[in-house]
Coordinates of C-alpha atoms and ligand atoms in Angstrom, one line a residue:
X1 CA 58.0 57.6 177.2
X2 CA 57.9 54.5 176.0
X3 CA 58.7 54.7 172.4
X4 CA 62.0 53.1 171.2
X5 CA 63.1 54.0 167.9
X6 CA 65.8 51.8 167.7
X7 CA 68.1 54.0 165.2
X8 CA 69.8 56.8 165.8
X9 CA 67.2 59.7 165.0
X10 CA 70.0 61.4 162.4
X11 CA 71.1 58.2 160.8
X12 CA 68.5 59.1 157.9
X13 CA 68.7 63.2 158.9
X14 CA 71.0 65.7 157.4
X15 CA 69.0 68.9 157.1
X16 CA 72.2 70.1 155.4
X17 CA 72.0 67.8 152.7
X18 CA 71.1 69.1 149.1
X19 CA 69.3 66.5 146.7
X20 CA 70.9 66.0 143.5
X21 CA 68.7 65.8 140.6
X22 CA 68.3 62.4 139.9
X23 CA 66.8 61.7 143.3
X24 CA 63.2 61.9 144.1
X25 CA 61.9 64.4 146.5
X26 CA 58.7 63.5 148.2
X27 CA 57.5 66.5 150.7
X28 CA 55.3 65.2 153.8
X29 CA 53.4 67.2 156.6
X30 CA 54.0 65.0 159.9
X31 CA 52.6 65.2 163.4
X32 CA 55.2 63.0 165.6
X33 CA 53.9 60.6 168.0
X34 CA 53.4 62.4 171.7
X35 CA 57.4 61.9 173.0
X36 CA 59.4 62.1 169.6
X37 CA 60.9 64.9 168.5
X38 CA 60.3 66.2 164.9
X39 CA 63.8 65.1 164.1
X40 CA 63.0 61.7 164.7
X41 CA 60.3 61.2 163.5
X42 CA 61.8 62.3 160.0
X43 CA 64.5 60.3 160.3
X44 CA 62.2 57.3 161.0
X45 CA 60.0 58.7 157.8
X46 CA 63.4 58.6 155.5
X47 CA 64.4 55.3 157.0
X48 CA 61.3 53.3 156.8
X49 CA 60.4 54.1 153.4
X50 CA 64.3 53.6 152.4
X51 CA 66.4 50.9 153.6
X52 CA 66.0 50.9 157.1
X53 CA 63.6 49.6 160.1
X54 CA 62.5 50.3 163.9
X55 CA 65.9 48.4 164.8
X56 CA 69.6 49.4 164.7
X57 CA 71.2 46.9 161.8
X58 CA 74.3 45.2 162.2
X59 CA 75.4 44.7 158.2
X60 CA 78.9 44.4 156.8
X61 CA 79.6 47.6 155.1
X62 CA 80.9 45.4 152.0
X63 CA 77.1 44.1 151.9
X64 CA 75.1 47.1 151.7
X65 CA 75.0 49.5 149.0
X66 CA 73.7 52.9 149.6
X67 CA 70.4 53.2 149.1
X68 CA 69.2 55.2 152.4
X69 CA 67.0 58.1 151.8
X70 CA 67.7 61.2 153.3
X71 CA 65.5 63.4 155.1
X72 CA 66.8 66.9 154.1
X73 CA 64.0 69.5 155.3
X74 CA 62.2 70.3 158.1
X75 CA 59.7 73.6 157.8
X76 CA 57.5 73.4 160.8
X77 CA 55.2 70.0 160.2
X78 CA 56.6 69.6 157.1
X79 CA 59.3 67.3 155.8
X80 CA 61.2 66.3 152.4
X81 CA 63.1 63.5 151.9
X82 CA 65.6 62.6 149.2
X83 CA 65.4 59.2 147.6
X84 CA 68.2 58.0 145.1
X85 CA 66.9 56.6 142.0
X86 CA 68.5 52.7 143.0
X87 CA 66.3 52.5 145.3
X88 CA 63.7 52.1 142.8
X89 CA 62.7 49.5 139.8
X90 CA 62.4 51.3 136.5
X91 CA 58.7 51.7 135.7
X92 CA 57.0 49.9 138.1
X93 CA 54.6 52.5 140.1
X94 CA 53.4 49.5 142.4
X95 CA 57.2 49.2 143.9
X96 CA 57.4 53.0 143.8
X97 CA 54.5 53.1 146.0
X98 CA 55.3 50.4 148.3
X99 CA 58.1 52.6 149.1
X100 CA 57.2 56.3 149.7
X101 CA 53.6 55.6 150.6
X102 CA 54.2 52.8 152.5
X103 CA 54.7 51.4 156.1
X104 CA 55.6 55.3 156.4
X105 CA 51.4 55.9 156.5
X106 CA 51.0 53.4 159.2
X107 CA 53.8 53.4 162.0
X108 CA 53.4 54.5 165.2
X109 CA 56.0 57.0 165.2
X110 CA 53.8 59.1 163.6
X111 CA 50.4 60.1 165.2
X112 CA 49.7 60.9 161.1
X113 CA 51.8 61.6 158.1
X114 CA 50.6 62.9 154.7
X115 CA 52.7 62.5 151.4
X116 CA 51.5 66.1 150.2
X117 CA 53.9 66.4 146.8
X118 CA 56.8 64.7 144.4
X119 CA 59.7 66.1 142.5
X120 CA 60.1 63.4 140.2
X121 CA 63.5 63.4 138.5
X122 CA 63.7 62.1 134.6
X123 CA 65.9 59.2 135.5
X124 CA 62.2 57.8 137.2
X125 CA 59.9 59.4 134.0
X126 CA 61.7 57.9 131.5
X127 CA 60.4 55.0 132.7
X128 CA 57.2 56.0 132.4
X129 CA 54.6 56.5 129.0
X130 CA 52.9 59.2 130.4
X131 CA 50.3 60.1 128.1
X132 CA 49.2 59.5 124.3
X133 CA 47.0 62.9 124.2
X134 CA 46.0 64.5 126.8
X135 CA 44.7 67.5 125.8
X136 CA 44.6 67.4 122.2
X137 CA 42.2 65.2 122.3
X138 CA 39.8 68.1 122.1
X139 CA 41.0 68.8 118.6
X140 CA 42.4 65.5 117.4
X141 CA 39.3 63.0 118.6
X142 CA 37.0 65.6 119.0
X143 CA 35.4 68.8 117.5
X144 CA 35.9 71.2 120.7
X145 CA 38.1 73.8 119.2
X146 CA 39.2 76.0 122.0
X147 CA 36.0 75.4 124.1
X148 CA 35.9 72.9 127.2
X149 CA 35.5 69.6 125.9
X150 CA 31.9 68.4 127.3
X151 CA 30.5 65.0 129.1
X152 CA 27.5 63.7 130.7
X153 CA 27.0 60.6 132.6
X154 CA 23.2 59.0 132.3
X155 CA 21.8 59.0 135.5
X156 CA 20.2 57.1 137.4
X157 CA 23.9 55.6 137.4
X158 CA 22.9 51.9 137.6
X159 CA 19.7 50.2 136.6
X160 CA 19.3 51.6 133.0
X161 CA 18.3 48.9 130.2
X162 CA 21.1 49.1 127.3
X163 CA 18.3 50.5 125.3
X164 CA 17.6 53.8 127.7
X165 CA 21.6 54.0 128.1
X166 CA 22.3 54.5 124.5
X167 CA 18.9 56.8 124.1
X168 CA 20.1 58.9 127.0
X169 CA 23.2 58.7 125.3
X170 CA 22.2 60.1 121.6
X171 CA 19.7 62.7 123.0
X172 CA 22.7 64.0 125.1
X173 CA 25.1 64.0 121.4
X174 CA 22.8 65.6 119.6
X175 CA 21.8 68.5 122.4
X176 CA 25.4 69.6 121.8
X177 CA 27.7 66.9 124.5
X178 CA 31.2 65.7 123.0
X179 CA 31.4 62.5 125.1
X180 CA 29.5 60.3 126.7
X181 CA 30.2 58.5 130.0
X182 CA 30.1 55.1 131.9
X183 CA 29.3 55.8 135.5
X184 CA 31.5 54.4 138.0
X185 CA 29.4 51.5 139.1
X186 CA 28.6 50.4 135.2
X187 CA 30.8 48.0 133.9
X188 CA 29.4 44.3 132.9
X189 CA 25.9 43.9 134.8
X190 CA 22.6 41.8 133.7
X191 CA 20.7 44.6 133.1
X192 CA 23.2 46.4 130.8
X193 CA 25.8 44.5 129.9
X194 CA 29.2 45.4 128.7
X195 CA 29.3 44.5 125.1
X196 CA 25.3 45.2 124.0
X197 CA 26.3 48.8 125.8
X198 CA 29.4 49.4 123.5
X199 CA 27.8 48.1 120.4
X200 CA 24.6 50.1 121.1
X201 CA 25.8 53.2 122.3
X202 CA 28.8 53.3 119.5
X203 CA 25.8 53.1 116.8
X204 CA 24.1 55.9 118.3
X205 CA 27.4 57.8 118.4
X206 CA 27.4 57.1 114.3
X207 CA 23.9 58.6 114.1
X208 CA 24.7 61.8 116.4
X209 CA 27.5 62.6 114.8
X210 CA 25.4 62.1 110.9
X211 CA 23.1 64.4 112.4
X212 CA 25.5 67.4 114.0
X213 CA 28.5 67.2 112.3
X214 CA 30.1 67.1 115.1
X215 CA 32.9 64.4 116.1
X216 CA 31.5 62.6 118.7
X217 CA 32.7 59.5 121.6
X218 CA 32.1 57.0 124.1
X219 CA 34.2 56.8 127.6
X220 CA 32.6 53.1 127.7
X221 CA 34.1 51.9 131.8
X222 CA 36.2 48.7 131.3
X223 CA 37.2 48.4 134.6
X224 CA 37.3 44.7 135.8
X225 CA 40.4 42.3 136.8
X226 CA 43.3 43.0 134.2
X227 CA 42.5 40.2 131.8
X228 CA 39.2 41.3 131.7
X229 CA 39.8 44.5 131.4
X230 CA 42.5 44.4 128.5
X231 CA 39.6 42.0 126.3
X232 CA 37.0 45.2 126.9
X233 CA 39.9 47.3 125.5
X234 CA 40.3 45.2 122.4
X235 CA 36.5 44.9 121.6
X236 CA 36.4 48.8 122.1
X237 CA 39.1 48.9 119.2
X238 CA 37.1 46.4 117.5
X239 CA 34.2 48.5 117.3
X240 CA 35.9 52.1 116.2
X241 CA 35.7 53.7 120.0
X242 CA 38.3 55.8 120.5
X243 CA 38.1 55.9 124.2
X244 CA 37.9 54.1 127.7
X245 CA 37.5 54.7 130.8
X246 CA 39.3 53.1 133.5
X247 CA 38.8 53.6 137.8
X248 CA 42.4 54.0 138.3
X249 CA 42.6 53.6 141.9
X250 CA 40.2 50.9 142.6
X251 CA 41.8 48.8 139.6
X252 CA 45.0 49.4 140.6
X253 CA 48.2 51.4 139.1
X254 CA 49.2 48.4 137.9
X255 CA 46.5 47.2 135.6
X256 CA 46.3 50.9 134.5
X257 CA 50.0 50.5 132.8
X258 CA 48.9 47.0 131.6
X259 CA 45.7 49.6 130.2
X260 CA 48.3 52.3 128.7
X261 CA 50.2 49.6 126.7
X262 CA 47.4 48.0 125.4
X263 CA 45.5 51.5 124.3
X264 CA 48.5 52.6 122.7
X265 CA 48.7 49.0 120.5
X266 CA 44.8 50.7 119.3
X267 CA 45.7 54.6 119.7
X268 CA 42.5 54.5 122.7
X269 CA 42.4 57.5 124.8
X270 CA 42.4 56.7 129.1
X271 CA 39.8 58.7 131.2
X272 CA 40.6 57.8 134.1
X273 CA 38.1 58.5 137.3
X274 CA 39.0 58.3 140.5
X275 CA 36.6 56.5 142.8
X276 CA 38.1 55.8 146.4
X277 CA 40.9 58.8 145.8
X278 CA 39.0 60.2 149.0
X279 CA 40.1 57.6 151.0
X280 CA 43.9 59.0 151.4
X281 CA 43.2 62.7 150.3
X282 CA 40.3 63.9 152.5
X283 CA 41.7 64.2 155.3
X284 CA 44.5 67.0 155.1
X285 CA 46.6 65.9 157.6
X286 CA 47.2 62.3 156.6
X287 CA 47.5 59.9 153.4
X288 CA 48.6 60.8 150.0
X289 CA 47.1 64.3 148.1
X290 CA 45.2 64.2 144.9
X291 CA 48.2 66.1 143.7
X292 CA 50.7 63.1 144.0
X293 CA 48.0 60.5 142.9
X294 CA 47.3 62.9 139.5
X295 CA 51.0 62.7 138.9
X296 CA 51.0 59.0 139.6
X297 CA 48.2 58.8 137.0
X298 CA 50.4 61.2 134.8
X299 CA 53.4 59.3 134.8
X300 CA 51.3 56.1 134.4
X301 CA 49.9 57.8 131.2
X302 CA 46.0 59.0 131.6
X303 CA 44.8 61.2 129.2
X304 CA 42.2 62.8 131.0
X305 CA 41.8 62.2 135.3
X306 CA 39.5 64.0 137.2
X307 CA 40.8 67.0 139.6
X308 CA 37.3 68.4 141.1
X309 CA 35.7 71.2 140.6
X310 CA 37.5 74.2 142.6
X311 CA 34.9 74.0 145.1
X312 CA 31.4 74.2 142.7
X313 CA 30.3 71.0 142.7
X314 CA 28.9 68.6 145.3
X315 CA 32.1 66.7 146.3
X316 CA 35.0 68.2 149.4
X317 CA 38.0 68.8 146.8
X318 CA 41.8 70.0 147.5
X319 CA 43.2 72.6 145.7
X320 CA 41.9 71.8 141.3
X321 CA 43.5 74.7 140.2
X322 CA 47.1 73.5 141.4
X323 CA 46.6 70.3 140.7
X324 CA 45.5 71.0 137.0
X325 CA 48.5 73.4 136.7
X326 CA 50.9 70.6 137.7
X327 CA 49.0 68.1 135.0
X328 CA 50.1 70.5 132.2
X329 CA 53.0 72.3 133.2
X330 CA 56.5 71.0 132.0
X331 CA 57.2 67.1 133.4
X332 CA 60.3 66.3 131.4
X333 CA 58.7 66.0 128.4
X334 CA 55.7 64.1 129.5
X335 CA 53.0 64.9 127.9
X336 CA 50.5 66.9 129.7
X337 CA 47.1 65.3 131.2
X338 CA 43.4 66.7 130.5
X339 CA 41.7 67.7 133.8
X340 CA 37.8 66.6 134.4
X341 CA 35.9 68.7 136.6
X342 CA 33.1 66.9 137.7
X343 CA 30.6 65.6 140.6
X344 CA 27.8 68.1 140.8
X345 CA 28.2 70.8 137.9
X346 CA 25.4 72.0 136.3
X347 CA 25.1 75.2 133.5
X348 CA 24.7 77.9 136.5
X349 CA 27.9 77.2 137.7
X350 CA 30.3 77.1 134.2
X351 CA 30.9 80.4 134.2
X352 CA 32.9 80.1 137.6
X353 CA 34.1 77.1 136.6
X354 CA 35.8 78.4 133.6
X355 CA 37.1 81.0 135.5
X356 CA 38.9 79.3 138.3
X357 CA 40.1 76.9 135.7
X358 CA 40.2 78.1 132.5
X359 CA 39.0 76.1 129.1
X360 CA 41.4 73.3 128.8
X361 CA 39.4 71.2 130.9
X362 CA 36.2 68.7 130.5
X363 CA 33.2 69.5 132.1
X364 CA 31.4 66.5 132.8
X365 CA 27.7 66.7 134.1
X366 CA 25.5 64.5 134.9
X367 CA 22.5 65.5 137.3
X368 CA 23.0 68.9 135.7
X369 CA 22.0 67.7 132.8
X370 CA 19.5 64.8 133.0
X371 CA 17.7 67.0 136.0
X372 CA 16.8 69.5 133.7
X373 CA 13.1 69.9 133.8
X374 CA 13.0 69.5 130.2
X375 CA 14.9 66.6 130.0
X376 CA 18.3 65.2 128.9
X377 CA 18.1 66.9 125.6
X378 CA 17.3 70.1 126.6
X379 CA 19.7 69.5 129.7
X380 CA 22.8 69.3 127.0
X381 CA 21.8 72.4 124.9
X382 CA 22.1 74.1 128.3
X383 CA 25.3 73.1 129.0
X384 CA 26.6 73.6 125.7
X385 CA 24.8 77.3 125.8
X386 CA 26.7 78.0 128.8
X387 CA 29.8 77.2 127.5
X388 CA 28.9 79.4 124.4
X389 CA 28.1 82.4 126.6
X390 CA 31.1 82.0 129.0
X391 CA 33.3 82.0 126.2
X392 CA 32.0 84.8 124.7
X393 CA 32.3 86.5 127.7
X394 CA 28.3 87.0 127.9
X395 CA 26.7 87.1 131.5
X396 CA 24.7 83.6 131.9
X397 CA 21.4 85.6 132.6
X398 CA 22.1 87.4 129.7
X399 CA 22.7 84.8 127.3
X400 CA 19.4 82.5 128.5
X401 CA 17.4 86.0 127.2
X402 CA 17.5 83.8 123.6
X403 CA 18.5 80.6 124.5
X404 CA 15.1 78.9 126.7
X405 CA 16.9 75.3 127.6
X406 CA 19.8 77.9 129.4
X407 CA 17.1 80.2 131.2
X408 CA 14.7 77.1 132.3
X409 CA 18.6 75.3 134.0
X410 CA 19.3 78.8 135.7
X411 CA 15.5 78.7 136.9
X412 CA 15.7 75.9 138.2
X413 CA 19.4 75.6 139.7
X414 CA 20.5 79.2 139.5
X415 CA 24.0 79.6 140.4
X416 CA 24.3 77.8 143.4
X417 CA 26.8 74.7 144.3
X418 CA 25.0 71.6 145.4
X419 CA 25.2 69.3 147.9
Ligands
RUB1 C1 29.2 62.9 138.6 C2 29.6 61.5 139.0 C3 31.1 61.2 139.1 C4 31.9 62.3 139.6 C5 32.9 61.9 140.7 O1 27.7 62.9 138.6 O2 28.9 60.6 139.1 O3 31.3 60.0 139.7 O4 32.7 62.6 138.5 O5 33.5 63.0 141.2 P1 26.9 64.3 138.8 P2 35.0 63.5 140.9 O6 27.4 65.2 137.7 O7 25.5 63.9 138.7 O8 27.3 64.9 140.1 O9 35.0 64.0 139.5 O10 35.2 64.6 141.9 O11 35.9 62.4 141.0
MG2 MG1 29.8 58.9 139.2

C-alpha cells in the first residue's frame, strides 16, 4: 500500500546461502514497514548497505563486479547478512560504517532496524591494530596483580581549579586508587586547563606513588579535533604519562585510529569512554548495540572501553557480561580489550560487581568515592577495602568490622544501586 521497493525483494535474498569465511556477517533485528513482507525488507537491508538502491539498475554485466551482500537468515525479527570483504577499504572503520550502519538505520522500509552483532572475518582484522595492552596493563603499567584495576573521577566533574584536581587526585592515589580520571566534559577549559592539569596531576602521581609503593597513572582526556588531540598525546609522552583517555564516539572512529597510531609511536595506553553510545544502543529495537560499537573500538585498538556495570550502577546498560566476554575472547589474534565498569558504583555494590563480572575489569568510581562522608581519602580506602574483602571472599559487613572507611561507605550507601 503504497510502498515501492523498486528491486525485486530476493535480488539481495537467498536464505539458502551459506557465508564463506572471509565475509562479514552482521545480524539485525528488523520491524518491516506496515505492507512489506520480512523478505523484503531484508533484501532491501542487504541491498542498501551493499551495492544496491530503492530502484531496479540497468548496468552492463561487464561493468559491475560482485559486490552485493546477501541476506542469508531470517529467525523471526531477526536478520543476517553476508558481506564480501571487496566491498570494503582495508582499515578504514569510517567506510565500514557508512556501509552496514548506514542508510540501512534510516529508510523507510523499515519502521526500525537494529545492527545487534558482527562476525568479523580476519581478512577485515588484519587491517586493524586492535590493541597494545588491554589487560595487562594491570600488571605491566600498574601494580594490580590479580585484583580489579581501580579509578576515580573527581567530582564535581567540571568547575575544579587545577589545584583541587590534582589534590583530589593524590588523596584518591594514596587511599589505595590505581588511576586517576578526566571526566568526560574536562578537556582544555579556563578554569583547568589542559596542560597545568597534566603537569600538576603527573607530579602528584610521582609523590603518591613515593609514598605507597604502588605504580600509579593518569587517564588525562585529550579529546578535541584530531590535530589537537594528537599534540595532547605528545605532551602526555613528554611528561612520562602512560595513559589517555579519548571519547571515542563523540571524537569519531576516525580520529581514534589517528589516536592508536600515535600512542603506539609513545607505547600510551587508550581508555576510551563512551559518551553518546546511548544514542544508538538504548533503545533495543533500533540503532547499533554496545556490543558491535565495543568491537568497533576493539578492532580500532582501545585498551580499556567502558561496558556498564551489569545493572549496579546508575546508568540503563545492555547485557556487560556478554559484551566483556566478546572483548576478551579469541578475535583472530587481536588482542583482548579491558572492560570499565562504571557510572554509579560505589564499595556496597563490588561484591556483586565482581561477581557478575569477574576481576579482569576496572572499577571506576567516582560519587562512590568523593561522596564518602569522610571524604575522597577515606572514599578510596573503601573501595580498595572492598575489593580486598571480595577477593578474599569475606562478606562486605564482615570485613568493614576492622576496616572503619568500608563500614562508614556501607552506612551510608549500603548495598543498594543508585539512581
Ligand atoms: C561516572 C561517570 C562516567 C561514567 C559513564 O561517575 O561520570 O561518565 O563512567 O558511564 P560516577 P559508562 O561514578 O559518579 O557515577 O561507564 O556507563 O559509560
Ligand atoms: Mg562522567
Amino acid at each position: 500500500d503504497g510502498i515501492m521497493t523498486g528491486i525485486e525483494y530476493d535480488d539481495f535474498l537467498d536464505l539458502g546461502y551459506d557465508p564463506a569465511a572471509t565475509e562479514l556477517v552482521c545480524e539485525f533485528t528488523i520491524e518491516p514497514a506496515d505492507g512489506m513482507s520480512m523478505e523484503a525488507a531484508a533484501s532491501r537491508v542487504a541491498s542498501e548497505s551493499s551495492n544496491g538502491t530503492w530502484a531496479a539498475l540497468h548496468v552492463d554485466e561487464d561493468e559491475l563486479t560482485d559486490l552485493g551482500a546477501v541476506a542469508c537468515g531470517i529467525d523471526g525479527r531477526t536478520v543476517t547478512v553476508a558481506y564480501p570483504t571487496a566491498l570494503f577499504e582495508d582499515g578504514s572503520m569510517p567506510q565500514i560504517l557508512s556501509c552496514i550502519a548506514g542508510n540501512i538505520l534510516g529508510m523507510k522500509a523499515v519502521d526500525s532496524i537494529r545492527l545487534e552483532d558482527c562476525d568479523w572475518p580476519e581478512s577485515i582484522t588484519s587491517g586493524f591494530p586492535g590493541p597494545q595492552f588491554g589487560p595487562s596493563v594491570a600488571r605491566e603499567k600498574l601494580d594490580a596483580g590479580e585484583r580489579p584495576v581501580l579509578a576515580t573521577v573527581p567530582k564535581p566533574k567540571v568547575g575544579l581549579s587545577t589545584d583541587a584536581h590534582a589534590r583530589i587526585g593524590e588523596e584518591a592515589w594514596r587511599g589505595g586508587i590505581d588511576l586517576l580520571k578526566d571526566d568526560e566534559n574536562l578537556t582544555d577549559q579556563a578554569f583547568n586547563p589542559f596542560a597545568d592539569r597534566l603537569a600538576e596531576s603527573l607530579a602528584a602521581r610521582d609523590r603518591a606513588q613515593e609514598e605507597t609503593g604502588e605504580r600509579k597513572d593518569y587517564l588525562v582526556n585529550v579529546t578535541a579535533e584530531t590535530t589537537e588531540m594528537l599534540e595532547r598525546v605528545d605532551l602526555v609522552a613528554e611528561h612520562g604519562g602512560g595513559f589517555v583517555m579519548v571519547d571515542v564516539i563523540t571524537c569519531g572512529w576516525a580520529a581514534v585510529q589517528s589516536v592508536r597510531e600515535r600512542c603506539a609511536d609513545h607505547g600510551l595506553a587508550i581508555h576510551a569512554h563512551r559518551a553518546m553510545h546511548a544514542a544508538f544502543d538504548r533503545l533495543d529495537h533500533h540503532g547499533v548495540s554496545m556490543r558491535v560499537i565495543a568491537q568497533i573500538a576493539r578492532l580500532c585498538g582501545v585498551d580499556h572501553i567502558h561496558t556498564g556495570t551489569a545493572g549496579l550502577g546508575k546508568l540503563a546498560n545492555e547485557d556487560t557480561p556478554g559484551i566483556n566476554e566478546w572483548l576478551t575472547s579469541d578475535c583472530h589474534g587481536l588482542r583482548p580489550v579491558l572492560p570499565v565498569a562504571s557510572g554509579g558504583l560505589h564499595p556496597g555494590v563490588v561484591d556483586q560487581l565482581i561477581d557478575a563480572l569477574g576481576t579482569d575489569i576496572i572499577v571506576q568510581a567516582g560519587g562512590g568515592v568523593h561522596g564518602h562522608p569522610d571524604g575522597t581519602h577515606a572514599g578510596a580506602k573503601a573501595l580498595r577495602q572492598s575489593v580486598e574483602a571480595s577477593m578474599a571472599g569475606t562478606d562486605l559487613e564482615t570485613y568493614a568490622d576492622d576496616h572503619a572507611e568500608l563500614a562508614t561507605a556501607l552506612e551510608k550507601w549500603g548495598a543498594e544501586t543508585p539512581r
